[in-house]
Short mmCIF file of C-alpha atoms in Angstrom, two decimals:
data_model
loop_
_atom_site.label_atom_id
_atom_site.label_comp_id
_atom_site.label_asym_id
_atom_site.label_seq_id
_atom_site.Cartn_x
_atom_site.Cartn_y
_atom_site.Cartn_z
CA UNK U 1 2.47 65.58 47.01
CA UNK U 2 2.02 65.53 50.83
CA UNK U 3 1.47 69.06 52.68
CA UNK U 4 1.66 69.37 56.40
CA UNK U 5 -0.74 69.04 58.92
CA UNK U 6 -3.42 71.90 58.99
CA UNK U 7 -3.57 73.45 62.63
CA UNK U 8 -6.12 74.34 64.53
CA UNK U 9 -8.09 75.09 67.65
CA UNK U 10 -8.66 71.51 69.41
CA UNK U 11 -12.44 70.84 67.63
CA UNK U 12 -11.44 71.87 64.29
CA UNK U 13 -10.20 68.43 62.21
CA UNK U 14 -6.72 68.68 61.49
CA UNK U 15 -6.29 67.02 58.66
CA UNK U 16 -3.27 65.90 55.55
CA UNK U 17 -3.83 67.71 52.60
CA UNK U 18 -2.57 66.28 49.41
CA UNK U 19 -1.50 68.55 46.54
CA UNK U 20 -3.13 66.78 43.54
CA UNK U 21 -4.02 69.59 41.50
CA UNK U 22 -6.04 72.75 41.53
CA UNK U 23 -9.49 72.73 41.99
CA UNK U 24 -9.43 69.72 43.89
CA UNK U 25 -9.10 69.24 47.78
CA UNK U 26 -7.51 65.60 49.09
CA UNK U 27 -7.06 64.63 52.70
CA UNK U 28 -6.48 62.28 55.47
CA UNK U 29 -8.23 62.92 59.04
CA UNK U 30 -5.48 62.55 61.72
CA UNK U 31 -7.09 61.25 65.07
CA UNK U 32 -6.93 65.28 66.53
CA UNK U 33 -9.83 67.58 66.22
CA UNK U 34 -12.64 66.00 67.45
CA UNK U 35 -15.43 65.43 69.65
CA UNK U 36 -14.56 61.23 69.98
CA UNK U 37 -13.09 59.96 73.28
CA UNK U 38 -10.84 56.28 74.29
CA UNK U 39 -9.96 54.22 71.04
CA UNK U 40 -12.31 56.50 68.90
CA UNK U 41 -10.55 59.49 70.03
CA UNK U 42 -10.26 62.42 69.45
CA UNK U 43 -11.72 62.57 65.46
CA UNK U 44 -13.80 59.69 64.02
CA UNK U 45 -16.60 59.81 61.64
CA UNK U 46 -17.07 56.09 60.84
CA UNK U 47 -20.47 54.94 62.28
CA UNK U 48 -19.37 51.16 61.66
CA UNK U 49 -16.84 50.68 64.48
CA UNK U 50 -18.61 51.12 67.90
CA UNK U 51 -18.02 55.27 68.41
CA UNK U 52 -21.49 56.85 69.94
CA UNK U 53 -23.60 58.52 67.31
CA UNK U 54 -23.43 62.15 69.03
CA UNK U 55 -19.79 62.60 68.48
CA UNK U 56 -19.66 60.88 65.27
CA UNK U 57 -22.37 63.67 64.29
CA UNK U 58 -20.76 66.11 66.08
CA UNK U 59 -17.43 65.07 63.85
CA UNK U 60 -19.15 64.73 60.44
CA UNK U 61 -20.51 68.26 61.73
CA UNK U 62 -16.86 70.09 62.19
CA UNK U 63 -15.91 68.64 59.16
CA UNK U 64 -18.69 69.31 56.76
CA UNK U 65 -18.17 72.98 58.09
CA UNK U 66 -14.60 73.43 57.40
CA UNK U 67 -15.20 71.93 53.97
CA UNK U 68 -18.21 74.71 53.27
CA UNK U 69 -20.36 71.77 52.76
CA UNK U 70 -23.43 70.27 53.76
CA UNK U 71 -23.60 66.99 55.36
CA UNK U 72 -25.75 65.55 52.33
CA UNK U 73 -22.53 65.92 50.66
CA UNK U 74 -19.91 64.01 52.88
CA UNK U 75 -19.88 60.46 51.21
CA UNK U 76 -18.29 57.77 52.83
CA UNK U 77 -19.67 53.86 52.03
CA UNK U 78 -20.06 50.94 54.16
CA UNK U 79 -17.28 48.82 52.64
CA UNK U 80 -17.14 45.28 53.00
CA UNK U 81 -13.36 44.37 51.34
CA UNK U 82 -14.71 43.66 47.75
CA UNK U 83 -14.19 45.49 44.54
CA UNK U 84 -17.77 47.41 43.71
CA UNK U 85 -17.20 51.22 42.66
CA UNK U 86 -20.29 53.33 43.40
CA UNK U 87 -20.78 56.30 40.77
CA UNK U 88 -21.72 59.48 42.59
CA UNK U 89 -23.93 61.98 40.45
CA UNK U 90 -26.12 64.34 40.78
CA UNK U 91 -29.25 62.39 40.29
CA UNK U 92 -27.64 60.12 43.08
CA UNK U 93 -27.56 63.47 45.46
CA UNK U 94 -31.19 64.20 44.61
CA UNK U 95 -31.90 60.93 46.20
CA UNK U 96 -29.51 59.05 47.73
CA UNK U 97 -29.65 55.47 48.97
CA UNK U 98 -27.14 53.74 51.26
CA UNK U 99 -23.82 53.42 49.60
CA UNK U 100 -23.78 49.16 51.14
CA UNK U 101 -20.85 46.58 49.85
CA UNK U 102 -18.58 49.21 48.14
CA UNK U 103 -15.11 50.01 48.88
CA UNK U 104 -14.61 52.81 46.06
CA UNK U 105 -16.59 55.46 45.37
CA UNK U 106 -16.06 58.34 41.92
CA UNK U 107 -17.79 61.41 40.77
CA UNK U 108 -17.13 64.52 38.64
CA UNK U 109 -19.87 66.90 40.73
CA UNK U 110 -18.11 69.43 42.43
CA UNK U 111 -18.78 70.62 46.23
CA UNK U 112 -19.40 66.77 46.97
CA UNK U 113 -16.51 65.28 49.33
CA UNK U 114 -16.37 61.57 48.75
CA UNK U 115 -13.77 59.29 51.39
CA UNK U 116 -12.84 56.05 52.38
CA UNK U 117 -12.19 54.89 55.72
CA UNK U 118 -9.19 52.46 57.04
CA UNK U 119 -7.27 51.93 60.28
CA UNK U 120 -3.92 49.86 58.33
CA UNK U 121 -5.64 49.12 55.03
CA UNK U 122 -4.79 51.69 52.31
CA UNK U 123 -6.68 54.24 50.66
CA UNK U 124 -6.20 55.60 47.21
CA UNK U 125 -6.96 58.84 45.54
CA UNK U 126 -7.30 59.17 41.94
CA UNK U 127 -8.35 62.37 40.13
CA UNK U 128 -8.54 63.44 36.69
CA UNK U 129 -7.86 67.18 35.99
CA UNK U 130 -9.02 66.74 32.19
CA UNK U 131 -12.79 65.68 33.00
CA UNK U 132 -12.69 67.04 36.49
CA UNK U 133 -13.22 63.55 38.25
CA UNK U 134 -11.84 61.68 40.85
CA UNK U 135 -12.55 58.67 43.12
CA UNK U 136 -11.57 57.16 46.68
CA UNK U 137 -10.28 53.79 47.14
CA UNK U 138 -10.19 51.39 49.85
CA UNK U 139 -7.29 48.38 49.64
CA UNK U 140 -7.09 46.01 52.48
CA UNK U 141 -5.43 42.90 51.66
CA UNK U 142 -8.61 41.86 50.15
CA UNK U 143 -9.33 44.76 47.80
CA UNK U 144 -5.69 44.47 46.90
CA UNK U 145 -6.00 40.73 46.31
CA UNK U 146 -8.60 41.79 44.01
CA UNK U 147 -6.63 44.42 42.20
CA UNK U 148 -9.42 46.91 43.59
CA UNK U 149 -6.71 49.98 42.24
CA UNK U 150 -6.90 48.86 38.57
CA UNK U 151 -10.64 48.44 38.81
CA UNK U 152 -10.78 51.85 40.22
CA UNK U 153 -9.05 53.02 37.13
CA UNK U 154 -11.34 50.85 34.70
CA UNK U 155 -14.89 52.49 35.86
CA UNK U 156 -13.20 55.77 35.70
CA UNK U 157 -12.25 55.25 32.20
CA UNK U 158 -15.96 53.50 31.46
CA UNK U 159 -17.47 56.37 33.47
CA UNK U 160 -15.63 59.75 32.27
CA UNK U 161 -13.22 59.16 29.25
CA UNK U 162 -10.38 59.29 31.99
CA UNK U 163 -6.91 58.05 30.48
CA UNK U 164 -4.88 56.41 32.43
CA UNK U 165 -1.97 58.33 31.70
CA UNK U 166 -3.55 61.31 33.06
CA UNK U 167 -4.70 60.11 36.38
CA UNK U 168 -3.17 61.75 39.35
CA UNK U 169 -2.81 59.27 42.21
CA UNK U 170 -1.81 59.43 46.29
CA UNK U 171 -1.25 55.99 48.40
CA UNK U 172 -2.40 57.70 51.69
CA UNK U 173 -1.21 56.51 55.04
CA UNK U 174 -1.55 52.78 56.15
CA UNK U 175 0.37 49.81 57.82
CA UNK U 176 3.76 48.93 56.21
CA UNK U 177 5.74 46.35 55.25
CA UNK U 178 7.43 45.73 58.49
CA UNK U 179 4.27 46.40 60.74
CA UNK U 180 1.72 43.75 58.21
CA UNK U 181 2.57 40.22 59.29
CA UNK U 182 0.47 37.43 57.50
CA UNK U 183 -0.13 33.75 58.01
CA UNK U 184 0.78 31.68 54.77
CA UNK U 185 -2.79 31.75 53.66
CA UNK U 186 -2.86 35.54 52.60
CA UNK U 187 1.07 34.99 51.18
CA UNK U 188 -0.32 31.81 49.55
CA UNK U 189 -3.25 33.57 47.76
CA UNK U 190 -0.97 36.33 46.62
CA UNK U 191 0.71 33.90 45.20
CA UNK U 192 -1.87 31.99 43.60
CA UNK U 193 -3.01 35.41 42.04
CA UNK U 194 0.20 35.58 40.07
CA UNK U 195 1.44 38.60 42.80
CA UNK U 196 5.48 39.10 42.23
CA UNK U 197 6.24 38.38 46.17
CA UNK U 198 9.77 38.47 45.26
CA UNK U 199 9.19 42.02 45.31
CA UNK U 200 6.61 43.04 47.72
CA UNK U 201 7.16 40.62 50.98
CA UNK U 202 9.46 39.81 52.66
CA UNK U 203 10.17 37.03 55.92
CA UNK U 204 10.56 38.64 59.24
CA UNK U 205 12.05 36.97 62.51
CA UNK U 206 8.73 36.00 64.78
CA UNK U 207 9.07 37.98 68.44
CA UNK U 208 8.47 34.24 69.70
CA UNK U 209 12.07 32.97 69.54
CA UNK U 210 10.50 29.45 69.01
CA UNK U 211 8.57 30.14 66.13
CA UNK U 212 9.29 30.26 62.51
CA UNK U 213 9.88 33.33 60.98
CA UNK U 214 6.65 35.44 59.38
CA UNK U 215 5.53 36.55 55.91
CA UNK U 216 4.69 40.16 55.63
CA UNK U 217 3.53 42.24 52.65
CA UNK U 218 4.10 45.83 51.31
CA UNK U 219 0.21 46.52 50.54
CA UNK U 220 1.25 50.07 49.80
CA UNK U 221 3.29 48.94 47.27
CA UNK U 222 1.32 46.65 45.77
CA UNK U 223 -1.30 48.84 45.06
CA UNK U 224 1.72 51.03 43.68
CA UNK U 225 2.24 48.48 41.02
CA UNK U 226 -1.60 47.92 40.75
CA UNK U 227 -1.67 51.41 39.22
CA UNK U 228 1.41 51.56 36.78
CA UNK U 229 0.29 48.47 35.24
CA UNK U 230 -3.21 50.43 34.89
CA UNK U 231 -1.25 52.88 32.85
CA UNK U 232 -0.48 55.69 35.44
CA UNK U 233 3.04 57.27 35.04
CA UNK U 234 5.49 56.59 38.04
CA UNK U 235 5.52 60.32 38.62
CA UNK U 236 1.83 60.99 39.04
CA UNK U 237 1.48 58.79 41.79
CA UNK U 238 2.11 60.09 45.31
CA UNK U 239 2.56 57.75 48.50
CA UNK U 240 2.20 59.12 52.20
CA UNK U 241 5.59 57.46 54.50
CA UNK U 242 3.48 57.04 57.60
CA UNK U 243 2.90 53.79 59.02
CA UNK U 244 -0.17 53.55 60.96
CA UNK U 245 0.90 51.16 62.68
CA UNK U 246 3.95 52.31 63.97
CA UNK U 247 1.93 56.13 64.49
CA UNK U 248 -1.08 55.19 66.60
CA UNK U 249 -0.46 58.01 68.31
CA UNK U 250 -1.44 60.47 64.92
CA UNK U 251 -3.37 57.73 62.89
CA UNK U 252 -5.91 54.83 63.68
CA UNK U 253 -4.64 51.50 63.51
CA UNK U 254 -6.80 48.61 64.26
CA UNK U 255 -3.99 46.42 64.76
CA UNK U 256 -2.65 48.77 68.11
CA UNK U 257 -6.04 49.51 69.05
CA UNK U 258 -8.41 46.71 68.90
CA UNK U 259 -11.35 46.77 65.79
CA UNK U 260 -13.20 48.90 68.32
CA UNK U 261 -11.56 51.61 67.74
CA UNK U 262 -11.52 54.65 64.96
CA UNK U 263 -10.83 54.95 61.34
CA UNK U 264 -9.05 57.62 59.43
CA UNK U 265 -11.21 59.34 56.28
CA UNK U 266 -9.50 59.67 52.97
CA UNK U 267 -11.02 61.86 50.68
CA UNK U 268 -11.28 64.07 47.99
CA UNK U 269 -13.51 66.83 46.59
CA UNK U 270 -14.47 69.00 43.39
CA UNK U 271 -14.11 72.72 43.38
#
């Protein structure tokens, strides 16, 4: 479901496109393409992690106009590693309000471009050709904790009719198994959560010789299983191979880089 990078002169985004259907555009920013310098550089558009306003406008600007869209329309919440879904209608465009404490956002109006941003957490796309809707998800370990992916799929199914079985999903890039090392608090309340670790972690040698030997989780595929046991078949769901972690050269990671640093926008809009 992945497409390659879309080229481009050096302050045009170049972005990840996601084939998820027609009439429907889904992408990840990459860190080229932008107007963002140091750990925010070159292409940020979160306002949240320390980048200067001007090129965070000047970013929102470049992409807005490669999307044909105004910047009214370029939705992205303040997310805070819970499980609230925002519904974006029209009304809501005629007068918006700040889009605080959510970490998933859906709508079903097209020319409106709604994201999620993450530097190793893992964003989700969902869409539904039948009612022409789709939504953007934000996982950390948190949200995934949470099963954040199966609500997603709930208020989808409250909000449009959307079956399951129809959804069209893509796991876009974030850190992987090998690169997300945990203390035994986060493996501990996976466990308690009735997670099956046997499957998604595994123990990795510490690089301290003298220490014991780490927990790590596959939050990708977590949020995998999060969405077949929502009902989604195994062949509608996409995942992106690239570890941010291990490519913090192409993508943000906030592990590599510090907090202070940028966040890659996964998103999806109506035609």
């Amino acid at each position: 479901m992945e497409q390659d990078i879309e080229r481009g002169a050096a302050t045009v985004p170049q972005l990840h496109y996601y084939d998820m259907g027609p009439r429907v555009r889904a992408f990840s920013t990459t860190r080229r393409g932008g107007y963002s310098q140091g750990a925010w550089g070159e292409f940020n558009i979160n306002r949240y992690c320390g980048d200067s306003e001007a090129a965070v406008s000047r970013n929102r600007a470049a992409l807005c106009h490669l999307l044909g869209i105004g910047d009214g329309h370029l939705l992205m919440p303040h997310q805070t590693h819970q499980t609230r879904v925002a519904h974006i209608s029209s009304r809501y465009l005629s007068c918006p309000t700040p889009l605080e404490g959510y970490d998933a956002l859906t709508t079903d109006v097209s020319g409106v471009c709604i994201g999620v941003s993450t530097a190793d957490c893992i964003p989700l796309l969902l869409y539904d050709e039948e009612h022409h809707a789709a939504c953007a998800v934000h996982a950390g370990w948190r949200g995934t904790l949470g099963r954040i992916a199966q609500h997603a799929v709930e208020a989808m199914r409250q909000t449009y009719g959307s079956r399951p079985a129809g959804l069209r999903a893509q796991v876009g890039p974030g850190i992987s198994l090998a690169s997300f090392e945990v203390g035994d608090e986060v493996y501990d309340a996976f466990c308690h959560e009735g997670f099956d670790m046997h499957a998604l972690s595994r123990r990795y040698p510490s690089a301290d010789p003298t220490q014991p030997a780490k927990w790590h989780i596959d939050l990708p595929l977590c949020n995998r299983q999060q969405l077949l046991q929502a009902g989604l078949p195994s062949e509608n769901i996409g995942a992106s191979p690239a570890c941010t972690y291990q490519h913090p050269d192409t993508f943000f990671s906030a592990r590599r880089l510090g907090i202070r640093s940028g966040r890659i926008f996964t998103a999806i809009m109506l035609e």
